[in-house]
Each structure stands twice: as C-alpha cells, then as structure tokens.
XYZ file of C-alpha atoms in Angstrom:
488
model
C 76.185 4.633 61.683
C 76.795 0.784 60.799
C 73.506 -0.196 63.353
C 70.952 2.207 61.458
C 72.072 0.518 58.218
C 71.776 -2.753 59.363
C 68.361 -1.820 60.755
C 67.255 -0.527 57.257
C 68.483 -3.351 55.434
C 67.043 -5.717 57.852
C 63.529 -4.295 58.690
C 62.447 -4.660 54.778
C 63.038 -8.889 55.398
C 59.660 -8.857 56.901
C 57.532 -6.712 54.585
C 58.757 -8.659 51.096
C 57.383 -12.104 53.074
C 54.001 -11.593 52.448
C 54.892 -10.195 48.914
C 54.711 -13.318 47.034
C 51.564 -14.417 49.185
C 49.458 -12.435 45.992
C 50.660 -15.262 43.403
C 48.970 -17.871 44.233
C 45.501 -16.334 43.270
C 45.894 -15.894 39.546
C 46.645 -19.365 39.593
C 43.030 -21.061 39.803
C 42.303 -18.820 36.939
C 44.221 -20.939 34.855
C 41.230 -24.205 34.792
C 38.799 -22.145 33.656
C 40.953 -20.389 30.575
C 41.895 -24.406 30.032
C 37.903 -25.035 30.399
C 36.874 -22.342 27.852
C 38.378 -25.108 24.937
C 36.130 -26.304 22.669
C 37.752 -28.838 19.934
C 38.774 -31.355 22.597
C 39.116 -35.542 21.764
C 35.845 -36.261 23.413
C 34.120 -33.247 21.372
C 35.495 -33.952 17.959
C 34.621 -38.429 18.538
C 30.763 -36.965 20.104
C 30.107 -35.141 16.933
C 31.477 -37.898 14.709
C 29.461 -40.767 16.322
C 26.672 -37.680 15.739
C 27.536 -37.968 12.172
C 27.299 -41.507 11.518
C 24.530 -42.643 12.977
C 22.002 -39.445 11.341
C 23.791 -40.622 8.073
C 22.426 -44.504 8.552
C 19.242 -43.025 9.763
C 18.717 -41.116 6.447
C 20.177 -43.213 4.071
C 17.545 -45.735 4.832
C 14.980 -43.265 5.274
C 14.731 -41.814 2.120
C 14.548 -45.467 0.186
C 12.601 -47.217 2.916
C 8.976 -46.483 1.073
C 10.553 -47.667 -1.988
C 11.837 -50.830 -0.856
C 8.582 -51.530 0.923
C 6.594 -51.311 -2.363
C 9.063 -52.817 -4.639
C 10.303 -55.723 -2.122
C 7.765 -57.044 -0.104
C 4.546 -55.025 -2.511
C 3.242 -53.275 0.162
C 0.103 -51.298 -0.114
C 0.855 -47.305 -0.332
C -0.033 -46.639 3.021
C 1.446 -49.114 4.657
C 4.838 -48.287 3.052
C 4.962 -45.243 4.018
C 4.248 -46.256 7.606
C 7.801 -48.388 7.185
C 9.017 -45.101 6.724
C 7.138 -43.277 9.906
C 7.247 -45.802 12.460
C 11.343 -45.310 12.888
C 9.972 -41.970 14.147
C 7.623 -43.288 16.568
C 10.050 -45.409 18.113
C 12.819 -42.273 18.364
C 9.874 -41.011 20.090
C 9.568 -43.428 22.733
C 13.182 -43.482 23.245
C 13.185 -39.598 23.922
C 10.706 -40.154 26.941
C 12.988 -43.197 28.514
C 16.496 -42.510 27.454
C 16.750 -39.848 30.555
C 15.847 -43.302 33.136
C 18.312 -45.339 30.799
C 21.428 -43.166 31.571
C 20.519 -42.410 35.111
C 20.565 -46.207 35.554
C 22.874 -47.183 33.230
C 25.517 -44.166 32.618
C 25.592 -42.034 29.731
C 28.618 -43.821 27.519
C 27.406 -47.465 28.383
C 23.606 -46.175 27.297
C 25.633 -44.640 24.381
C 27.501 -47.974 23.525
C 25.002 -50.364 23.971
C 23.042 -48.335 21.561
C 25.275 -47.658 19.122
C 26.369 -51.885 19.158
C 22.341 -52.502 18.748
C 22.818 -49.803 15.565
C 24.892 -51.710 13.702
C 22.812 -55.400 14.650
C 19.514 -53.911 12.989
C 20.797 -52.526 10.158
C 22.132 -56.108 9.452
C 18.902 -56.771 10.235
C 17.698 -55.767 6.653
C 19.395 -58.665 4.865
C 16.888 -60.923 6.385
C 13.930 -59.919 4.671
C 11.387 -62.470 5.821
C 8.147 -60.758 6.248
C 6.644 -57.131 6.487
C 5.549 -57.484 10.098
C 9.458 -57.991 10.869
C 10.366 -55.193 8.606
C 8.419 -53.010 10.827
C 9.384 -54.299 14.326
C 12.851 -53.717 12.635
C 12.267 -49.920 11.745
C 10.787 -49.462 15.004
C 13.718 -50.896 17.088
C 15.836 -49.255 15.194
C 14.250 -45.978 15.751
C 14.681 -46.465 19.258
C 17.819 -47.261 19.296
C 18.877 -44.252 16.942
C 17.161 -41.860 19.404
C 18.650 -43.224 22.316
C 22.121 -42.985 21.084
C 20.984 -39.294 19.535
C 19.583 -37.897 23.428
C 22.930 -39.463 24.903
C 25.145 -37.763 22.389
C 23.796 -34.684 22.612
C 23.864 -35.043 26.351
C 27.507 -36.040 26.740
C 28.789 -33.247 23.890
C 26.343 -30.241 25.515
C 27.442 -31.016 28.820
C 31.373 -30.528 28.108
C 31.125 -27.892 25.546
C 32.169 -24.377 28.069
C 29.088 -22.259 29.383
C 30.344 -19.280 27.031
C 30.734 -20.919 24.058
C 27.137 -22.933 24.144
C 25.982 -20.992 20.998
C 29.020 -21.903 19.185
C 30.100 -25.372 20.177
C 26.350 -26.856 19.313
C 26.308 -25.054 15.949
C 29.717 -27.150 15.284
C 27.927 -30.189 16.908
C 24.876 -29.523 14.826
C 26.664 -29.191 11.740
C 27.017 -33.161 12.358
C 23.229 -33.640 11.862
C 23.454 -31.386 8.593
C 26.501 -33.431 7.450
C 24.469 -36.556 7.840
C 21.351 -34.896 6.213
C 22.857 -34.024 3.103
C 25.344 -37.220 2.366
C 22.521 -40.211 3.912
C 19.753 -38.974 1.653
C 22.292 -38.565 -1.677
C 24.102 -42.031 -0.957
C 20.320 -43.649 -0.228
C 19.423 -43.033 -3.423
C 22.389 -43.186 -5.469
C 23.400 -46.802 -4.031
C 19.950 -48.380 -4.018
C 19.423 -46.950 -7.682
C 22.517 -47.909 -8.666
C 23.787 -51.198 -7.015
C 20.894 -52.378 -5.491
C 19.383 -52.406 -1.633
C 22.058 -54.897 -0.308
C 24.996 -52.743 -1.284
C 23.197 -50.105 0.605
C 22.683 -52.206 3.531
C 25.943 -52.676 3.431
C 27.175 -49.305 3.769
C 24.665 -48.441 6.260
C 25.747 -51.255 8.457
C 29.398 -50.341 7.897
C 28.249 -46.302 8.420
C 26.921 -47.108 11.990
C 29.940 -49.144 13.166
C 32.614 -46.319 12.879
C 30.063 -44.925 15.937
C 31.565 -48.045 18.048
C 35.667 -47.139 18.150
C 34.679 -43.598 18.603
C 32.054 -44.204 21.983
C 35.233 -46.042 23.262
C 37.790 -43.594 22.623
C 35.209 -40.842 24.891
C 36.218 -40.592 28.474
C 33.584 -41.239 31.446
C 31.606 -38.083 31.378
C 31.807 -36.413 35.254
C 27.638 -37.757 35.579
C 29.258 -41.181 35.078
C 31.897 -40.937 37.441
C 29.987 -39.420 40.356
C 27.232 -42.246 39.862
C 29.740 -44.412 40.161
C 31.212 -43.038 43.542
C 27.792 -42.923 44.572
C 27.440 -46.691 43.729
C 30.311 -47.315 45.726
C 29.412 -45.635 48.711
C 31.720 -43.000 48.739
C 30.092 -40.087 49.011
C 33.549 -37.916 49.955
C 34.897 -39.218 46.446
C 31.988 -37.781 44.362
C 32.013 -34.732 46.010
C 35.435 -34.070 45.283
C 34.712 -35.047 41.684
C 31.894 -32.240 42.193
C 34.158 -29.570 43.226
C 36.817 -30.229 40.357
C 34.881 -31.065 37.525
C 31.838 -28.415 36.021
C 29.907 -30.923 34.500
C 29.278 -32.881 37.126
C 25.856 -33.873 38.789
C 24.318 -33.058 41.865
C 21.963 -35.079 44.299
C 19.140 -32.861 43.505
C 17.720 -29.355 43.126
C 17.674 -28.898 46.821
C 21.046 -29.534 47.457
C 22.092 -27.332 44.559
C 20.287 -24.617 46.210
C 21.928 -25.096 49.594
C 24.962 -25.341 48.293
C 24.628 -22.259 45.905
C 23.513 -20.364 49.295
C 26.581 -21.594 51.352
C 28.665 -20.272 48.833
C 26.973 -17.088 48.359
C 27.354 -16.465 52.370
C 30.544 -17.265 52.312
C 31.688 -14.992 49.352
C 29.769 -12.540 51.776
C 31.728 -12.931 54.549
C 35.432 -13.209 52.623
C 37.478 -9.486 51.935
C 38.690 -10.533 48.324
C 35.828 -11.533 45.922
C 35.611 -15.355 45.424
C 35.962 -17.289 42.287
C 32.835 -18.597 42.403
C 30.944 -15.016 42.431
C 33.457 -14.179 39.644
C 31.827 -17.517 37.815
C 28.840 -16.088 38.683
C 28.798 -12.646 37.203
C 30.029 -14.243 33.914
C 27.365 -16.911 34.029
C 24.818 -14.077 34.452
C 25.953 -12.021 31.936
C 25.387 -14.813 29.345
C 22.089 -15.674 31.361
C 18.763 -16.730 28.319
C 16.117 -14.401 30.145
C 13.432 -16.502 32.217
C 9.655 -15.375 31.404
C 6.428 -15.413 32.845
C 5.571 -18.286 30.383
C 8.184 -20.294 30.831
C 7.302 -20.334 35.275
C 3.471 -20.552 33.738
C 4.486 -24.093 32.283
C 7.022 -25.287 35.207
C 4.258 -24.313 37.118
C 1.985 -27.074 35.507
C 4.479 -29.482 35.233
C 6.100 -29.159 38.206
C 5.797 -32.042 40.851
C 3.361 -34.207 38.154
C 4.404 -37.627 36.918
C 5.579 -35.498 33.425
C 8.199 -33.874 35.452
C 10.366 -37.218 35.175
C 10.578 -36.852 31.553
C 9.712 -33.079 30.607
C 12.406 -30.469 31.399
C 9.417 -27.315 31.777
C 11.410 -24.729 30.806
C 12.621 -26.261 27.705
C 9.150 -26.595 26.379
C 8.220 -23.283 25.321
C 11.445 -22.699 23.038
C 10.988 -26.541 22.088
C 7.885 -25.770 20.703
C 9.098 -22.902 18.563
C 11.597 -25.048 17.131
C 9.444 -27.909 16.437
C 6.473 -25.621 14.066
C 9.793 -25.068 12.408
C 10.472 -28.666 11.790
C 6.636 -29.253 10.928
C 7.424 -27.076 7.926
C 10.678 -28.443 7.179
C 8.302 -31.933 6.608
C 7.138 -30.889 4.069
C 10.442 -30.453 2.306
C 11.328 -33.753 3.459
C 8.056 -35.181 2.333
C 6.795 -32.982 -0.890
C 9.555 -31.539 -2.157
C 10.510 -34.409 -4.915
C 7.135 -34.433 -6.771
C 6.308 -30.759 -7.031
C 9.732 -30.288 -8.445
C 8.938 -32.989 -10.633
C 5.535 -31.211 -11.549
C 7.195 -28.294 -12.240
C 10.551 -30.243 -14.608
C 12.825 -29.183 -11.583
C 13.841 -32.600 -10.530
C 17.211 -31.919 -11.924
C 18.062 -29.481 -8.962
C 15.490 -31.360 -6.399
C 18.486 -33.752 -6.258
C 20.987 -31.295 -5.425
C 18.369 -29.222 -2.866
C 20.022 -30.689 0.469
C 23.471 -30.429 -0.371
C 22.887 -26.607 -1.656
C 20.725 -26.323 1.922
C 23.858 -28.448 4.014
C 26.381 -25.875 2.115
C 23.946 -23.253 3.622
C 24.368 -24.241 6.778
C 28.208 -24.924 7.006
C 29.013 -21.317 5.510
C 26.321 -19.783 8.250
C 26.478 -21.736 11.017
C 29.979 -20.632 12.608
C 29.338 -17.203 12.348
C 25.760 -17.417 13.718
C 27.381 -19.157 16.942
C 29.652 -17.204 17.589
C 27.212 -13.999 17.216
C 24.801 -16.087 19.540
C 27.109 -16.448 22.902
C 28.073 -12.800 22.167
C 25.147 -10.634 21.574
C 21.929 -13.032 22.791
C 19.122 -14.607 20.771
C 17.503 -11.941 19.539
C 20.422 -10.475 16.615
C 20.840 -14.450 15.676
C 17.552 -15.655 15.545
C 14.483 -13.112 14.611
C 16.734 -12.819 11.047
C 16.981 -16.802 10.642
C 13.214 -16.626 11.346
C 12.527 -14.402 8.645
C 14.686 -16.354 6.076
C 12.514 -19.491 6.657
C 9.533 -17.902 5.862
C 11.316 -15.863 2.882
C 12.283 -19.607 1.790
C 9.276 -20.924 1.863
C 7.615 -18.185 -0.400
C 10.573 -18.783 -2.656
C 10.059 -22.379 -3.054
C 6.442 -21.898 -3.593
C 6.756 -19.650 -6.920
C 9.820 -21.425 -7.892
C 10.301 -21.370 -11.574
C 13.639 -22.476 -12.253
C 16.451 -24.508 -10.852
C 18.033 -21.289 -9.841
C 15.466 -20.447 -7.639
C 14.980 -23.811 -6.226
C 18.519 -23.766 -4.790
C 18.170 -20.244 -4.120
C 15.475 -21.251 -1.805
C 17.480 -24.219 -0.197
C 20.411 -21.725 0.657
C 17.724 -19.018 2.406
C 15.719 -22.383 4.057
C 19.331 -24.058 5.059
C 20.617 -20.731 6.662
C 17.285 -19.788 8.649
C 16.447 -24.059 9.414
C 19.897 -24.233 10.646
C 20.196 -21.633 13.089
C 16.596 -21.788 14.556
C 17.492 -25.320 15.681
C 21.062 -25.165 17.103
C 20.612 -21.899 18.904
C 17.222 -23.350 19.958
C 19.414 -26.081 21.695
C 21.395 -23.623 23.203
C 19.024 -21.470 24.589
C 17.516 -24.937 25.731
C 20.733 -26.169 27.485
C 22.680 -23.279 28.320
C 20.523 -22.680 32.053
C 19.388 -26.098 32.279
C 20.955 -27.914 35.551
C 23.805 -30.716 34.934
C 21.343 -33.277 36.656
C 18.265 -32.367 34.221
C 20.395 -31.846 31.136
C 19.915 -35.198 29.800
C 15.975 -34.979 30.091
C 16.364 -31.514 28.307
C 17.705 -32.700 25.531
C 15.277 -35.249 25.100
C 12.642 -32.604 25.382
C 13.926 -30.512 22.792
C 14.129 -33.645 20.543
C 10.948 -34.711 21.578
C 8.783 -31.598 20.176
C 11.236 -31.727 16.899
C 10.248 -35.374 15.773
C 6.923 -34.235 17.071
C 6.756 -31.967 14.177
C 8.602 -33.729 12.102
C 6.246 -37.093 12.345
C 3.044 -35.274 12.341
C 3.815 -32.960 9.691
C 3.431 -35.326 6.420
C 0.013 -36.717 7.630
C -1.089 -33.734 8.004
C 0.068 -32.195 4.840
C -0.899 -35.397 2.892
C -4.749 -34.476 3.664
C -4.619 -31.039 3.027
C -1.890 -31.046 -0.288
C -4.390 -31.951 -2.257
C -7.246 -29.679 -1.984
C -5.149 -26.452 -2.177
C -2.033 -27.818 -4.037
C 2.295 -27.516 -3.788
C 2.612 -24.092 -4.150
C 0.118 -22.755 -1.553
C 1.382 -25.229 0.998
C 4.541 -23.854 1.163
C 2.638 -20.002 1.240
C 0.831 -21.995 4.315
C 3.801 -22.982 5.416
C 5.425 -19.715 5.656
C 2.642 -18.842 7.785
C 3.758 -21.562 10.183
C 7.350 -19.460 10.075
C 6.059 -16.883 10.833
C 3.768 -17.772 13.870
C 6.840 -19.373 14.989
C 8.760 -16.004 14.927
C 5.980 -14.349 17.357
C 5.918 -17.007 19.044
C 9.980 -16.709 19.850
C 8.982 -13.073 20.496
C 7.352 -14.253 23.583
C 9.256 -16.918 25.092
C 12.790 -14.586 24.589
C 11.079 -11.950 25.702
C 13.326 -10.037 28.998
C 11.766 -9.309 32.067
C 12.819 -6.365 34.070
C-alpha cells in the first residue's frame, strides 16, 4: 500500500517542472508597458528647449520691421525683408539639417545650434550696418530651424508609436506657448524699455535651451552611429534589438530583416512578440493612398529623395495652405483691427488663440491615436474656415476673440496631428528628413503668404481676404479628403 503512495506522490515531481517554464513569457511584456510612457526627462527638456527658442524667434519677429525703420531708416520694403529673410534661412536649414545630424548626431547638431542661438541674438547689440543686420537674421534663421528639425526629430522619435497623436499635441503646445508669450513680450519690452532690454531677454530666452540639450540623453540614432564609427557592428545591433528608436543601415535591410522575422514567427508554435508589435502597429496604421505611391513614385531614386521624405508631402501640403492663411493673421491682422477700432483686443488675439489651443489640444490627441484622422481633423478643418469668416465680419472685440478661439482650436490641431500622421509610419532612419519636410511646406506657406497677400489686399480689401482665405480652408479640407482617404 506504502509503494503506490509513494508512486503517486512521486510521479507529480516531474509534471510541476515544466510548470513554472510559462513565467518567463509575460515578462518581456513588461518594456513595452514601460515604453508606452510619455512625460519622461528627455521629453519634458525636448519640449522646453522647443519653447525657448520659438519664443526668441517671435519676440524678435514681431519688432524686427520696426526696428529696421526706426534704427537704421530703412526703406519699407526692405524692412520688411529683415523680417522675411529669417524665414528663408529656416528654409535652407530644413533641406540640410537631415545631412547635419547624419554626420554630426542629432544632440551635438542640436547643441551646436542652440550655442550659435544665443551668439546671434547678442549679435543685435552691434548694430553697425543694415547689410549685417540681414546676414544676422538670416544666420539666425538657420540656426533656429536647425535646432527646430532636430528637436522635433529627437522628441517624435521617443514619444511611443500609440501615443503619436497625443505626445506631439503636448510637444506642439511648446510652439503655441512660444507664439503667444514672444509676440506679447516683443512688443511690450521694445515699447516699453527699449530694443536692448529686449535683446536682452531674447539672448537670455535662448540660453535656458543650452542646460536643457545637455541634460537629454544620446538618442538610440546617436548611439548606433557611434558603434558604427567604431567599427563595431555587433554593438549597434544589439543597441538595435533593445532600443525602438533606433536606426537601421537602410530600407533594404529593414526589409530583410522584417522578412526574417516574419518567417520565423511562421515557423514558432506560440505567437512572437514581434507579430504581437505588429498587429498593434497595424491597427494604429495612417492609411497609404494611391497619391501618396503617385509622389514616392516621382521622387523616388532622384537627387530630391536625400532631402524629401515622399510620403510626407501630400499631408505636408495640406498643412502648409493652412499656414498660408494663418499669414495673413500674422501679417494683416493688426491694421484691419485698427481700421475697424479693434486694436484693443488685436493685442490679446494670440493669447485668446494659445488659450484655444491648450484647452483643445489634449483632448484632440488623445481622440487622434484612438479613433484615426478623420473624427479629429475634418471638424478642426471646418473651424478654420468658420474662423476666418468670423474674423472677416468682425464687429466687435467679442467677436475678434471669438474668432481667435475657433482659428486657435482648428490651426492647432490641423498642424500637430498633421505631424503625426507625418511621423507616425515614417522609418527611424528617414524620420529626421520627415520632419524637415513637414516644416519645409509650413514656412513655405508661411513665407509666401504675406507677398502674396500684400498684392492682392489692396484691390479687394481686409474683410474679403479673410472670405478668400476661408476658401483656402476649405480646399485644404478636400484636399485632406484625398490624401486620408483608405484603400481597401
């Protein structure tokens, strides 16, 4: 009786051995819950040094005109080309900043430009001649959109694949911070205390940037260029297989990778992590369309290739009419309110249109990673265009402000869930030169848009230049229609 016991007491030894063999699996699930947070160190110091550096740039951009004419009695036009040619040289930055970082690394590009920040805005005090004044403004536009492309490629690139929507509306909000606070502290300082003070603050603006670059940690494209440098090949790809946001050698090797994988996952009994990375990447997947393969189609394998991301260009382009509208609120805004008695509220417009965006821009996020483009998007479409028509009749302050709340909600979330739909399928080695597209087509609008409207303004007037503009809204809506439109 004692040996049967025995037997059944002893015979379960083997079967509870492989028992705790099932543990082990839940426990790689435990990186990615760790790699869904958002509001980490490097996040929060990218979106400050985001902040800082748009608040120089528009401090000084909304007096620049002004001091031109008042200090050094430039003619009208050329003035205002004080004012433009920053843009031109954020331009040119856009096109080379993707060749800087691949050479250089992303926070070196990022500190070196951020350094040269602070050295032109000192710059200012000189005040020797107008030709300097305008080598200065373009410099400095250079180096503002440099350091603006590298920001935005550092922060995109670490913010988790479903949480894109929401983690560049936070970054964003860092552009409308800056937006609102440069343009109200340009103004009040130089009318109050005089262009030095404001140089001052400016100069002192751009160098909290510096301790903040520091503090980030070597994004993953840094550290595998560096193992590459090194010649240690083994090393980076080890960095590859442990860190997300890391690069790859190129498009090919992606795609024989990505095919390895899948034939392995194939040929495994239990489904493997990566498919179940997979199926969540896909479900959060911005739909490709025939346009968008139309234009990597014509870009593909040109010299543009090197500093166009193709598929970026279509929603790029959507956002930028947008921006060629929101020029003329930039530009125009300050004298037809002052036709119309409204300068009162002008003032006020941008932090009523910031406050917009802050209340909005979490939500609309949020709403983005979890239900697509379309819920987000075709409404914040419709409230530019309802903005524009607002600010066009305006007869009060009440509806000016109205109209900056409608503009700041629909202006807000056209750009930073055009962003996202830019970055979210873009590949970790192109996302830098993605960025830079996107920026590209939105100081494209913005920089064309005042010469344009200056020639046409007058013949048919404020009021139905904002109806025109409207028009541009809503052109830009159809236009969205297309390039979100799903394929089955």
């Amino acid at each position: 009786m004692s040996d049967p016991l025995q037997q059944s007491q002893d015979s379960p030894e083997p079967e509870l051995a492989p028992a705790p063999e099932p543990d082990p699996e839940p426990k790689p699930e435990t990186p990615k819950r760790r790699g869904a947070k958002l509001w980490t160190r490097d996040f929060v110091m990218g979106t400050i040094v985001n902040f800082v550096l748009c608040a120089n740039y528009f401090m000084l951009m909304v007096v620049m005109t002004s001091y031109a004419l008042n200090v050094y009695h430039a003619p009208a036009s050329v003035a205002a080309f004080c004012a433009s040619i920053f843009i031109i040289g954020t331009l040119v930055a856009r096109f080379t900043t993707a060749t800087l970082m691949a050479r250089f690394g992303q926070k070196r590009t990022l500190a070196i430009g951020a350094a040269t920040e602070i050295a032109l805005t000192a710059m200012y005090f000189l005040g020797a001649s107008l030709p300097l004044l305008l080598t200065v403004r373009f410099l400095h536009g250079f180096s503002y959109g440099t350091c603006s492309t590298a920001t935005a490629t550092i922060v995109t690139a670490m913010v988790p694949p479903e949480r894109k929507g929401e983690g560049i509306g936070y970054y964003m909000l860092s552009v409308t911070l800056g937006a609102a606070m440069g343009p109200f502290a340009g103004i009040y300082l130089s009318n109050n205390f005089g262009y030095e003070v404001l140089f001052t603050v400016a100069m002192i603006t751009a160098a909290i940037s510096v301790p903040c670059v520091l503090a980030l940690r070597r994004p993953a494209a840094d550290r595998a260029q560096a193992a590459r440098d090194a010649g240690a090949p083994v090393a980076a790809h080890a960095a590859c297989a442990t860190d997300a946001a890391c690069l790859s050698e190129s498009f090919e090797q992606r795609a024989e990778e990505a095919a390895l994988a899948d034939v392995a996952a194939e040929e495994s009994d239990a489904p493997a992590e990566r498919s179940r990375e997979e199926q969540a990447a896909a479900s959060l997947r911005v739909p490709s369309t025939r346009l968008e393969r139309r234009v990597t189609n014509k870009v593909q394998g040109s010299w543009a290739e090197r500093f166009i991301e193709a598929p970026v260009l279509p929603i790029s382009l959507v956002a930028g009419l947008i921006f060629f509208g929101y020029s003329a609120l930039l530009t125009f805004l300050t004298p037809y309110a002052f036709e119309l008695g409204l300068s009162r509220a002008a003032s006020v417009f941008f932090v009523a249109y910031a406050l917009s965006m802050f209340i909005t821009r979490p939500f609309t996020g949020v709403a983005f990673d979890r239900y697509g483009p379309h819920p987000v998007m075709v409404p914040a479409f419709i409230a530019y265009c309802a903005g524009m028509v607002v600010v066009a009749f305006m007869a009060n302050d009440w509806a000016l402000l109205g109209g900056a709340m409608i503009l700041g909600f629909g202006v807000g979330t056209i750009q930073s869930c055009g962003l996202a739909m830019a970055v979210r399928e873009t590949p970790d080695d192109r996302l830098s030169v993605a960025n830079a597209t996107f920026y590209i087509l939105l100081d494209v609008g913005v920089g064309i848009g005042p010469l344009f409207l200056g020639l046409i303004e007058p013949a048919i007037g404020y009021s139905n230049m904002y109806l025109l503009m409207a028009g541009v809204g809503a052109l830009a809506l159809a236009l969205f229609l297309v390039v979100a439109k799903t394929e089955l």
